[in-house]
PDB file of C-alpha atoms in Angstrom:
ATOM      1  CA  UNK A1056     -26.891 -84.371   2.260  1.00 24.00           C
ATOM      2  CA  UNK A1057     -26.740 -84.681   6.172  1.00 27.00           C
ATOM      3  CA  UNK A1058     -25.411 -87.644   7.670  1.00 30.00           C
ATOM      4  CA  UNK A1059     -27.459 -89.067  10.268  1.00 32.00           C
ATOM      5  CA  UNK A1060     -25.020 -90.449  12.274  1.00 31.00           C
ATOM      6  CA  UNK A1061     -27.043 -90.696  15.726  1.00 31.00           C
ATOM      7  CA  UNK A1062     -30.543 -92.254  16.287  1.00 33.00           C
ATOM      8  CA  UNK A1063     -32.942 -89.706  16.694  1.00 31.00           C
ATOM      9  CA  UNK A1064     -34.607 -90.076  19.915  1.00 30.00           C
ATOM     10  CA  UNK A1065     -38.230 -88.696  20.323  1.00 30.00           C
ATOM     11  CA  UNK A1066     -41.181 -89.783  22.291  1.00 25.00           C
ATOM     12  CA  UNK A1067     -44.498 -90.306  20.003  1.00 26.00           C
ATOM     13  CA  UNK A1068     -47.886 -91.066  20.081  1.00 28.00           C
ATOM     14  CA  UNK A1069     -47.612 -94.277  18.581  1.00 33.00           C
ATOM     15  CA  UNK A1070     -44.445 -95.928  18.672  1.00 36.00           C
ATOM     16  CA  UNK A1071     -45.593 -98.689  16.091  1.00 36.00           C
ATOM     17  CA  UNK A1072     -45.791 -95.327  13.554  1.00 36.00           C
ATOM     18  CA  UNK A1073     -42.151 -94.745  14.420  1.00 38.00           C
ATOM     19  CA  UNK A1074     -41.186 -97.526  12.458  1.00 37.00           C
ATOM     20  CA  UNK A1075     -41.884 -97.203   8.669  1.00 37.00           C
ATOM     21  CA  UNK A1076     -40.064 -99.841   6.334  1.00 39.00           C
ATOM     22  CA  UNK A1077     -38.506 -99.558   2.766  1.00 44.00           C
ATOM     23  CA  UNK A1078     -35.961-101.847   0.788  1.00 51.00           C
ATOM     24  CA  UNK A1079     -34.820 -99.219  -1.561  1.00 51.00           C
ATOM     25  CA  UNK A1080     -34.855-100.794  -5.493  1.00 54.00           C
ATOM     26  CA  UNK A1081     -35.957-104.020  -4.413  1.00 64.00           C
ATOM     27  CA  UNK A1082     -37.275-107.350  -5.765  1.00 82.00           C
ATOM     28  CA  UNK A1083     -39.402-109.812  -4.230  1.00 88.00           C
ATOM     29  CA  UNK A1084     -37.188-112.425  -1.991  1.00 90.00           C
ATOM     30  CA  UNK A1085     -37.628-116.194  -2.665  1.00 92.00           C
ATOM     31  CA  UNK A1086     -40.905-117.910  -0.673  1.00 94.00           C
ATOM     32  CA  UNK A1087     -39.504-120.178   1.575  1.00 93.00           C
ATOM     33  CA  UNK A1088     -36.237-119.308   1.383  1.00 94.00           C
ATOM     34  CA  UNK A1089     -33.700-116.900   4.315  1.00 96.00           C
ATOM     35  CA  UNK A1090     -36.075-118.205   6.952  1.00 98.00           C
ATOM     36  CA  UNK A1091     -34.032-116.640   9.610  1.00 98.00           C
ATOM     37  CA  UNK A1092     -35.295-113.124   8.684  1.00 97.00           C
ATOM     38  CA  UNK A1093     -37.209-111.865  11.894  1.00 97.00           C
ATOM     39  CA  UNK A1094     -39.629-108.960  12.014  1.00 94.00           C
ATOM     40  CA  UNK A1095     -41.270-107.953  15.077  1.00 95.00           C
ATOM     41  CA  UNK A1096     -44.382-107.093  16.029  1.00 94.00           C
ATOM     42  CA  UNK A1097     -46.778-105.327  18.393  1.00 94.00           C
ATOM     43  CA  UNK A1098     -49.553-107.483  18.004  1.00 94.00           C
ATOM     44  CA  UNK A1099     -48.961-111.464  16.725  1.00 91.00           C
ATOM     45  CA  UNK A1100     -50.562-110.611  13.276  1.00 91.00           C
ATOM     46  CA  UNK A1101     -49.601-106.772  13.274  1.00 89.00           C
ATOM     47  CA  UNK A1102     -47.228-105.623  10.689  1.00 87.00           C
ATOM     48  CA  UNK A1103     -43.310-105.857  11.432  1.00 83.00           C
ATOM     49  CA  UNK A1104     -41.442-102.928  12.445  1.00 83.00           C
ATOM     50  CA  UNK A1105     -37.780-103.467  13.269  1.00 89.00           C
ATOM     51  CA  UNK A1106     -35.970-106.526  12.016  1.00 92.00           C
ATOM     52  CA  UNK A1107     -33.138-108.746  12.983  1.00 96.00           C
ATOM     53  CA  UNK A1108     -31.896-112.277  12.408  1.00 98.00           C
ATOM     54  CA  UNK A1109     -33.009-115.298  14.222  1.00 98.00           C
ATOM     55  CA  UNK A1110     -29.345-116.752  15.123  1.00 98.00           C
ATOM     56  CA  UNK A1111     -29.888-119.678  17.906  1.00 98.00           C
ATOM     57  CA  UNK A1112     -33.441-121.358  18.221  1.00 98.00           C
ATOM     58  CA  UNK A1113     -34.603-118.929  21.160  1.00 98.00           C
ATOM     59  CA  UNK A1114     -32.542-115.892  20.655  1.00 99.00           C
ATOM     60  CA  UNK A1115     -32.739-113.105  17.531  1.00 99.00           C
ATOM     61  CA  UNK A1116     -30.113-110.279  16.656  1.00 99.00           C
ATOM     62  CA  UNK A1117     -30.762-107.040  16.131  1.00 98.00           C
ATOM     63  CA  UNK A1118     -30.082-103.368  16.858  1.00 96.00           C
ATOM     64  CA  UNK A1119     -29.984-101.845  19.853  1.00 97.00           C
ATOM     65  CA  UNK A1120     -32.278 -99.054  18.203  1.00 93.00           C
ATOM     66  CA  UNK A1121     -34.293-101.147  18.153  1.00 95.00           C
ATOM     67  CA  UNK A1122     -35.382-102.334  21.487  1.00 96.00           C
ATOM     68  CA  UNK A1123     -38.977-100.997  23.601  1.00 95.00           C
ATOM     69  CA  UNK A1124     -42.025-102.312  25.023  1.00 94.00           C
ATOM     70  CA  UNK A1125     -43.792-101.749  22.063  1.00 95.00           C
ATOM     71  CA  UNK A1126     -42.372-104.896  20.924  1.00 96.00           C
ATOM     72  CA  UNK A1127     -44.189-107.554  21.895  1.00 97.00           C
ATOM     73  CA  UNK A1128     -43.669-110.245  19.553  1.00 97.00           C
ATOM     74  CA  UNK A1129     -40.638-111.947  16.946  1.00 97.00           C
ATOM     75  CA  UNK A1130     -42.605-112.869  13.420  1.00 96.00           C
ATOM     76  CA  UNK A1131     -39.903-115.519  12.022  1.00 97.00           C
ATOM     77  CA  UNK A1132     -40.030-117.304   8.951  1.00 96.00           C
ATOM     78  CA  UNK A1133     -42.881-115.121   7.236  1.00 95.00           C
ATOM     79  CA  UNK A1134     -42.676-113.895   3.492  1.00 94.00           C
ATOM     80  CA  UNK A1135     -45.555-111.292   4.214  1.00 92.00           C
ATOM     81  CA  UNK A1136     -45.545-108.109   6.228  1.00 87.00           C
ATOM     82  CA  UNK A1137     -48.233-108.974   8.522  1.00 89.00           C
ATOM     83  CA  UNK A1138     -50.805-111.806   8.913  1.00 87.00           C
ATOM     84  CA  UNK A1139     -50.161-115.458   9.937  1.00 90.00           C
ATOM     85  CA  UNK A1140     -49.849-117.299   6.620  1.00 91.00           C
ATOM     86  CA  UNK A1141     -46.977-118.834   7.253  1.00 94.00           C
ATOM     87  CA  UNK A1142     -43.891-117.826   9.575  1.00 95.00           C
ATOM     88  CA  UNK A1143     -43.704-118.471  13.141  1.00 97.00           C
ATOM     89  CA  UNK A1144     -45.025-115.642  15.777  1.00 98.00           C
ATOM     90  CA  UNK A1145     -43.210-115.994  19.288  1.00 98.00           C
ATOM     91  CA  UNK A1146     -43.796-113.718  22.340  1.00 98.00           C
ATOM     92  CA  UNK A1147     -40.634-112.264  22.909  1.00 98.00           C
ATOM     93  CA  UNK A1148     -39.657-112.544  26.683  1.00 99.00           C
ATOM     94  CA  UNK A1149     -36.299-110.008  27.397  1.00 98.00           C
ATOM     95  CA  UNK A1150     -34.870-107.482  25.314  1.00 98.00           C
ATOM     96  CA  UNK A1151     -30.713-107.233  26.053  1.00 98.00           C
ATOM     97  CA  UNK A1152     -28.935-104.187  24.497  1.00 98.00           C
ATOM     98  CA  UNK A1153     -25.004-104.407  23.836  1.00 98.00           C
ATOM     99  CA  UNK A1154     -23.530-102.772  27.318  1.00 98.00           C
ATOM    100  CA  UNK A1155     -21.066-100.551  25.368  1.00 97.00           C
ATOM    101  CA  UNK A1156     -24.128 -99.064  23.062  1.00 97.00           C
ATOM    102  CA  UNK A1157     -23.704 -95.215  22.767  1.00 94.00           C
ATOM    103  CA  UNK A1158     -26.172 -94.648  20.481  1.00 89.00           C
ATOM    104  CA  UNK A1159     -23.619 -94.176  17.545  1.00 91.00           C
ATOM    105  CA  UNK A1160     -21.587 -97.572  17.848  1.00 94.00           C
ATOM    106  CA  UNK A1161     -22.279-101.118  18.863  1.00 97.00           C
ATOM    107  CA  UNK A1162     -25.758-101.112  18.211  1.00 97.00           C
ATOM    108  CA  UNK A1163     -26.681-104.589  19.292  1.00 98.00           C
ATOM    109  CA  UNK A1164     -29.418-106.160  21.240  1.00 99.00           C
ATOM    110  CA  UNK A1165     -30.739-109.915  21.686  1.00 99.00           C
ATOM    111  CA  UNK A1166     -33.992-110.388  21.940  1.00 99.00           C
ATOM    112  CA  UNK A1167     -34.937-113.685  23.630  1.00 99.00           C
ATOM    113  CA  UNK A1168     -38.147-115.554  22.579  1.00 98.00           C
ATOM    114  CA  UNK A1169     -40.529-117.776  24.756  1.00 98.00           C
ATOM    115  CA  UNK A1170     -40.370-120.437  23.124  1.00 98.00           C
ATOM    116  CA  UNK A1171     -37.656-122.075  20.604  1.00 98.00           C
ATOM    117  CA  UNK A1172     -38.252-121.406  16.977  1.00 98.00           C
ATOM    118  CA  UNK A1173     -38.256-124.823  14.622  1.00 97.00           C
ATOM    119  CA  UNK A1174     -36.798-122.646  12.033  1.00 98.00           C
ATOM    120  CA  UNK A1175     -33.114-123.289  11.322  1.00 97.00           C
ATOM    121  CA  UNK A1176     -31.333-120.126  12.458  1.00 98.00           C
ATOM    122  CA  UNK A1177     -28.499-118.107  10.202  1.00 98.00           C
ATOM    123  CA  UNK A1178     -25.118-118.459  11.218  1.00 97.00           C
ATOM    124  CA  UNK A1179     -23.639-114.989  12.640  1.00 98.00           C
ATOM    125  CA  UNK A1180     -19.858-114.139  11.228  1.00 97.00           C
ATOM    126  CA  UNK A1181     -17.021-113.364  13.828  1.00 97.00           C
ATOM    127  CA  UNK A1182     -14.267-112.969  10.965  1.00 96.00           C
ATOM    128  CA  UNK A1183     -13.250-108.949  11.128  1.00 93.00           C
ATOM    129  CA  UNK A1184     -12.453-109.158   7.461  1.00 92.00           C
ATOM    130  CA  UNK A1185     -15.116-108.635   4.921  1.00 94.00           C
ATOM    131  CA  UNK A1186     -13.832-108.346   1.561  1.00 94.00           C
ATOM    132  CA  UNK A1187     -14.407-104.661   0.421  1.00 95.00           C
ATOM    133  CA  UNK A1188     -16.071-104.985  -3.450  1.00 94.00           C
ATOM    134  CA  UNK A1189     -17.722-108.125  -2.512  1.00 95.00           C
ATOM    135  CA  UNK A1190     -21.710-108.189  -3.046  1.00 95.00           C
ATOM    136  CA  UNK A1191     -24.175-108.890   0.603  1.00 96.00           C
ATOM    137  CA  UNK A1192     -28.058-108.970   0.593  1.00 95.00           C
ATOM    138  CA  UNK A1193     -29.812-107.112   2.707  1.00 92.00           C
ATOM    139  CA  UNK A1194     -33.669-107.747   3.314  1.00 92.00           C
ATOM    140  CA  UNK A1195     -37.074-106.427   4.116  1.00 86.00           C
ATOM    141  CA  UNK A1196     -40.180-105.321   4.194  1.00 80.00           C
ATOM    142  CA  UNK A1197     -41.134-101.671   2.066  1.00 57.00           C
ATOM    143  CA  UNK A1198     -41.305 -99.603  -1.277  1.00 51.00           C
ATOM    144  CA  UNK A1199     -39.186-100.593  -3.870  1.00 50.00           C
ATOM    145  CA  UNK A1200     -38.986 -96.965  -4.951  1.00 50.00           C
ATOM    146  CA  UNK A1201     -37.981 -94.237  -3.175  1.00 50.00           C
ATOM    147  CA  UNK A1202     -40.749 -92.365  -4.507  1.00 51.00           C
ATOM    148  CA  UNK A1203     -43.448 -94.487  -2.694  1.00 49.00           C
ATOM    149  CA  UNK A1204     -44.411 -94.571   1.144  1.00 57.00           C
ATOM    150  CA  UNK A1205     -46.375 -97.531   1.016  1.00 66.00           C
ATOM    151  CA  UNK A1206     -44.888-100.784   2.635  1.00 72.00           C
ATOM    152  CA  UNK A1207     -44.648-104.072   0.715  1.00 76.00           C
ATOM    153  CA  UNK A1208     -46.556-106.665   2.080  1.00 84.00           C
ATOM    154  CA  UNK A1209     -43.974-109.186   0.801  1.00 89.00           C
ATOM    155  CA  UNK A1210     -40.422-109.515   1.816  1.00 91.00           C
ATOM    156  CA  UNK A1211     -37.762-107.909  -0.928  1.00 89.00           C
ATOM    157  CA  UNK A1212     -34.093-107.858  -1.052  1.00 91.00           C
ATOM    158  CA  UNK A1213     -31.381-106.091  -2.762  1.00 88.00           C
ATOM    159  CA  UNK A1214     -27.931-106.739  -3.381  1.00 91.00           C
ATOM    160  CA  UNK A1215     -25.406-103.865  -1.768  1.00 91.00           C
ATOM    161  CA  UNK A1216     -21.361-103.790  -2.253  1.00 92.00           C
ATOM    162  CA  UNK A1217     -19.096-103.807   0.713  1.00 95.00           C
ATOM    163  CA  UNK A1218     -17.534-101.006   1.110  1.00 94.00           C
ATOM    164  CA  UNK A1219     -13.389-100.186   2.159  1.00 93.00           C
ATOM    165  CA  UNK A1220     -13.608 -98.245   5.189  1.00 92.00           C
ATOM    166  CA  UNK A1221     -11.212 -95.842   4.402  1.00 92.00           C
ATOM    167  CA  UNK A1222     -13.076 -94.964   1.477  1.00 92.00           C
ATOM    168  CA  UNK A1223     -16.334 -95.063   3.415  1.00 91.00           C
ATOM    169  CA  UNK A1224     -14.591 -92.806   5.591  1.00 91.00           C
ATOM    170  CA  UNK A1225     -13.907 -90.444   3.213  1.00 90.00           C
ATOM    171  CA  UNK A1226     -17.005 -90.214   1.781  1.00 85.00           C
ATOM    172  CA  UNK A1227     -19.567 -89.800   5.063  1.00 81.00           C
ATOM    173  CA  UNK A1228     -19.671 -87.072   7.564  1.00 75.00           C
ATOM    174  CA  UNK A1229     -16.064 -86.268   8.984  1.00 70.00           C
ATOM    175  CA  UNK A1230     -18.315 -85.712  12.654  1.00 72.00           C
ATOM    176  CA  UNK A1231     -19.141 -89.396  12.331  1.00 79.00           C
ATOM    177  CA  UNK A1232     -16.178 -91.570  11.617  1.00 89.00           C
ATOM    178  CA  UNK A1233     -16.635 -95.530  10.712  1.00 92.00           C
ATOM    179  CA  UNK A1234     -15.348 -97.358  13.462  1.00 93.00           C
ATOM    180  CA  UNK A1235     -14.407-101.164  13.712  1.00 92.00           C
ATOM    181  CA  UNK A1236     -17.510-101.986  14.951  1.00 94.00           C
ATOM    182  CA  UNK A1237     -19.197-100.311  11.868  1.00 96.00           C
ATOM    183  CA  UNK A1238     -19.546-101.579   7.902  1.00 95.00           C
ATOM    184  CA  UNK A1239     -20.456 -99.791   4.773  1.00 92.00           C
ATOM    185  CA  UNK A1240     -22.639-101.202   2.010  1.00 91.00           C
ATOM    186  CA  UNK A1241     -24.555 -99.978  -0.369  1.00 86.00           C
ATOM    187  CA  UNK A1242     -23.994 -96.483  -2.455  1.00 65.00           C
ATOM    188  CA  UNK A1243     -25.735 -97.358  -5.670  1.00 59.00           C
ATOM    189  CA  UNK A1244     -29.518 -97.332  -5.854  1.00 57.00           C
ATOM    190  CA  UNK A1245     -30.103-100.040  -3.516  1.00 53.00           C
ATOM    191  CA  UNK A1246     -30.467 -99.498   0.144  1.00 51.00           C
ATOM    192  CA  UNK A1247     -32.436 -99.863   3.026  1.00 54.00           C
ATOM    193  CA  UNK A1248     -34.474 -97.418   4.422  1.00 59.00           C
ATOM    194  CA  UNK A1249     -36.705 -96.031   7.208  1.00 56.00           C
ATOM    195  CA  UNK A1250     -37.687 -98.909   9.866  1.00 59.00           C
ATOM    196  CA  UNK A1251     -35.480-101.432   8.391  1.00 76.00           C
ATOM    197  CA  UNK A1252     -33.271-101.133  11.325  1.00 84.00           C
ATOM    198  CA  UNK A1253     -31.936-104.171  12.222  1.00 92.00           C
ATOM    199  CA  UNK A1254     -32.335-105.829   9.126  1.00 92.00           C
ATOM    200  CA  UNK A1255     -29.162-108.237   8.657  1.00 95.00           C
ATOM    201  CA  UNK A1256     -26.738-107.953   6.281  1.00 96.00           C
ATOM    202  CA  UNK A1257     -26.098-111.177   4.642  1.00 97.00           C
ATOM    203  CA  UNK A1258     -22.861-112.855   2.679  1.00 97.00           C
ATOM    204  CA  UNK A1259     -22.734-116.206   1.288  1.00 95.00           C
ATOM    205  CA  UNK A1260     -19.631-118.592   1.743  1.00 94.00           C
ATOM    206  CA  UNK A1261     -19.277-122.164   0.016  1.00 93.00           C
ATOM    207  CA  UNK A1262     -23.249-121.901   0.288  1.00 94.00           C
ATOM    208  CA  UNK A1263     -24.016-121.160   3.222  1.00 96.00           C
ATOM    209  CA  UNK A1264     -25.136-117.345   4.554  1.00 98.00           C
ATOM    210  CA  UNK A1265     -23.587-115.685   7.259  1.00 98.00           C
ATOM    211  CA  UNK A1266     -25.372-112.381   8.790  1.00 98.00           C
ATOM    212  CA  UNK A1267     -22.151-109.795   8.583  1.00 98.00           C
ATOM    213  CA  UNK A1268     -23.718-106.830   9.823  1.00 97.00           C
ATOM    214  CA  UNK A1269     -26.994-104.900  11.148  1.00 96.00           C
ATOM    215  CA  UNK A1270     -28.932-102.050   9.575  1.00 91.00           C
ATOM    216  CA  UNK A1271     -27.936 -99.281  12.118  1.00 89.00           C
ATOM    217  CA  UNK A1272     -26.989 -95.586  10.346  1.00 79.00           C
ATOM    218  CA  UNK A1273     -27.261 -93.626   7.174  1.00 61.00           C
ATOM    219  CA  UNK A1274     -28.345 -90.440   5.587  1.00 54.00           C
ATOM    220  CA  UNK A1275     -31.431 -90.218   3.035  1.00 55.00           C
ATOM    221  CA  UNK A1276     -31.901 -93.763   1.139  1.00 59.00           C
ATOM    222  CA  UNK A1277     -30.348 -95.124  -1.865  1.00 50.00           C
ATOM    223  CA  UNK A1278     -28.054 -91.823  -2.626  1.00 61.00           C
ATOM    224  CA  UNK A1279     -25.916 -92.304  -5.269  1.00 68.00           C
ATOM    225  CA  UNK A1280     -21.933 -92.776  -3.857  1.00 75.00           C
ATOM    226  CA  UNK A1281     -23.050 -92.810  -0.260  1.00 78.00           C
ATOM    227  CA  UNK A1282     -23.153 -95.973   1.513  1.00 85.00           C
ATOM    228  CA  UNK A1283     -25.197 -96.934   4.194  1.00 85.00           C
ATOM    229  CA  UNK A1284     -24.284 -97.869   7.602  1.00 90.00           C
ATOM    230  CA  UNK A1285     -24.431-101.556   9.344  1.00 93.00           C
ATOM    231  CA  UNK A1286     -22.895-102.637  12.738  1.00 96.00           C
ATOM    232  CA  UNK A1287     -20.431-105.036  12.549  1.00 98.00           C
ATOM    233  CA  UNK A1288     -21.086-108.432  14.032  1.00 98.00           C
ATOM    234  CA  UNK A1289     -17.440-109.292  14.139  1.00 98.00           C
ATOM    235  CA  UNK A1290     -16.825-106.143  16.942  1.00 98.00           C
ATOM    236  CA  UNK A1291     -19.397-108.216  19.113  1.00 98.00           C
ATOM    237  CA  UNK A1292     -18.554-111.861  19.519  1.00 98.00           C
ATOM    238  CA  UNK A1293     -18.199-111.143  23.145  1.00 97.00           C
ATOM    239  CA  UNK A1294     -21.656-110.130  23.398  1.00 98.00           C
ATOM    240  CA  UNK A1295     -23.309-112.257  20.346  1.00 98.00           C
ATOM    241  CA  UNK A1296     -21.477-115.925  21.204  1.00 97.00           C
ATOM    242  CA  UNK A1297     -22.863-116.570  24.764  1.00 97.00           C
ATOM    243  CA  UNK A1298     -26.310-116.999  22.930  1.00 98.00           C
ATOM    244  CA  UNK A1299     -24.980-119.027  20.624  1.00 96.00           C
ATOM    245  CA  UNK A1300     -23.778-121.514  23.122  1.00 72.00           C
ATOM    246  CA  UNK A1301     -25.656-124.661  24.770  1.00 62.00           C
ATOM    247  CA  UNK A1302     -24.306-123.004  27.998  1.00 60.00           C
ATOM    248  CA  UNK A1303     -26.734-120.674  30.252  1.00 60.00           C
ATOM    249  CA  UNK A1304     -26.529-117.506  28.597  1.00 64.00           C
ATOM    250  CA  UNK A1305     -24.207-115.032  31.678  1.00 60.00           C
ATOM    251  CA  UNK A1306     -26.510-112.256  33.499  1.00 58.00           C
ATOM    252  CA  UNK A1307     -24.556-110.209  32.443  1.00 55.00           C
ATOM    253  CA  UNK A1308     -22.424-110.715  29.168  1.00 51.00           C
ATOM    254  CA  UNK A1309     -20.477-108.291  29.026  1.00 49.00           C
ATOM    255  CA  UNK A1310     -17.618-108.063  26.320  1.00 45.00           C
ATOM    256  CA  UNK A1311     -13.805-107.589  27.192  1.00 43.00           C
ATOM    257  CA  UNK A1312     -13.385-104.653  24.882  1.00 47.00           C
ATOM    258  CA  UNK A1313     -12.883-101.598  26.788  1.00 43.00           C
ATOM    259  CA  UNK A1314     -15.499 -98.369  26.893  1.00 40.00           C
ATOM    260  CA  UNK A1315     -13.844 -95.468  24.435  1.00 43.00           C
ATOM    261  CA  UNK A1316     -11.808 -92.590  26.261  1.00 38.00           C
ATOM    262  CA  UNK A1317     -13.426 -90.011  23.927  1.00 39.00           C
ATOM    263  CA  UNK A1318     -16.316 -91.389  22.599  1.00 38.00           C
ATOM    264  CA  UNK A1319     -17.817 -90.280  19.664  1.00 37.00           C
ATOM    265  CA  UNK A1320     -21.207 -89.280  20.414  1.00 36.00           C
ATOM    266  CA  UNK A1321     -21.676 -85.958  22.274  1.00 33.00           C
ATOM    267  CA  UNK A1322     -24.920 -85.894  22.097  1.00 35.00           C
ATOM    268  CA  UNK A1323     -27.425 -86.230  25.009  1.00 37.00           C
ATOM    269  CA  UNK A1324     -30.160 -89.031  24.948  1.00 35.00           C
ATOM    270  CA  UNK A1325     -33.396 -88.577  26.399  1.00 38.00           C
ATOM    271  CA  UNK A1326     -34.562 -89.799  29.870  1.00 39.00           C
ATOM    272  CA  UNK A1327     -37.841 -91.683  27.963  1.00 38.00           C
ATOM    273  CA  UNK A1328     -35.990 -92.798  24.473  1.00 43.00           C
ATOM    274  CA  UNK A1329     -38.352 -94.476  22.069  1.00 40.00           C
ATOM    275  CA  UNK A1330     -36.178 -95.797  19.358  1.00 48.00           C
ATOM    276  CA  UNK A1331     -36.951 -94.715  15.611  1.00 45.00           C
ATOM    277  CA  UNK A1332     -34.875 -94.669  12.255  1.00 44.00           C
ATOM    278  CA  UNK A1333     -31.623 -92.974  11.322  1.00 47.00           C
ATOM    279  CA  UNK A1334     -32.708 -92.495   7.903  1.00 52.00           C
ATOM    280  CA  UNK A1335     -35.386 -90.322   6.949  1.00 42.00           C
ATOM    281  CA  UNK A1336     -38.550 -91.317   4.929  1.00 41.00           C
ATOM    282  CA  UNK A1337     -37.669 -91.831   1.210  1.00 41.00           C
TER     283      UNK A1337
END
């Protein structure tokens, strides 16, 4: 098992190919229900590609992996994988990656949409504690095998456990150590996959969910005992509340927590990056 602790970074032909989505062991999510779930698009009716969480009526969450040109449009509120049956499908405007980003930690990015969604939006957790053995939900659109390649064209979800980090530690890649901005889930035969970067990582408290974390690293999908990897939305408040806010959104938020001494990526990025999966196809 390799841990692929870095984004690989490759230009392509077609970055819309680059982007191939799976929800490892999954069942169908409720119609009408986790509205907030955000794919996005190259084309208004194309099928999504990266996902994130629609968290204020003009502004969604997602990875920084996830952010290129190729991304024209947000798909919010839609049960299906492409199409316009139902769901909103806003042009999305500006694409704002966390400044601290090193391809390995803080993977966040706001993308801000042209218009405000009528869709209520999921609230986004700031509380650094997430119970370790407690059950999240992560969603989206794929296989539910890991035998298949061929993309759902409904939305499915799948319950993953939270993870202690020490133990997560102790369990991935010593090269890649879980950092506070990182959270494990998963480990049993439930997992995202390839192109679900991004996709939120959901807990429910007294009824309400709360988006906890982002899709962001792993190693091959659904392996038994090995967790995958989210970025942890209580490491950004500093970057995430601003767009949250009634308040003009600063040019440049920038978050008080200091850049690393010795960072823990050593490995150069490309001048022409065109983001793709961590995790290779199931």
């Amino acid at each position: 098992m390799v841990k692929a602790a870095l984004v690989t970074l490759a230009v392509v032909a077609s970055a819309a190919q680059a982007f191939d989505t799976k929800i490892i062991n999954g069942t169908e999510a409720p119609i009408g229900k986790f509205l907030y779930t955000t794919g996005f698009r190259t084309e208004d009716i194309s099928d999504d590609q990266c996902m994130g969480a629609l968290i204020a009526p003009k502004y969604v969450l997602t990875t920084a992996t996830c952010v290129h040109t190729v991304f024209k449009y947000a798909s919010v509120g839609s049960h299906y994988l492409s199409g316009d049956k139902d769901g909103e499908r806003i042009k999305i405007v500006k694409q704002t990656r966390h400044p601290l980003f090193d391809h390995y930690q803080f993977d966040f990015a706001i993308f801000e949409l042209e218009t405000a969604s009528k869709i209520a939006p999921v609230k986004v957790n700031f509380d650094p504690v997430v119970t370790p053995g407690s059950w999240a939900t992560v969603r989206g659109w794929g296989a539910s095998t890991g035998e298949a390649y061929t993309r759902s064209p409904v939305l499915l979800e799948a319950d993953v456990k939270v993870w202690d980090s020490v133990e997560c530690n102790n369990t991935v890649d010593a090269s890649f150590p879980i950092l506070d901005s990182q959270i494990c889930a998963g480990g049993a035969d439930k997992d995202w996959c390839s192109g679900d970067n991004g996709a939120p990582l959901i807990v429910n408290k007294a009824g309400e969910d709360y988006v906890v974390g982002l899709a962001s690293l792993g190693s091959s999908c659904a392996i038994k005992d090995v967790p995958g990897i989210y970025a942890r939305t209580s490491s950004a408040r500093d970057f995430i509340e601003p767009y949250l806010s009634t308040k003009p959104v600063p040019t440049n938020p920038v978050p008080t927590k200091p850049v690393p001494t010795n960072p823990v990526s050593t490995k150069p990025v490309p001048s022409t990056p065109v983001p793709t999966t961590t995790k290779p196809s199931c």
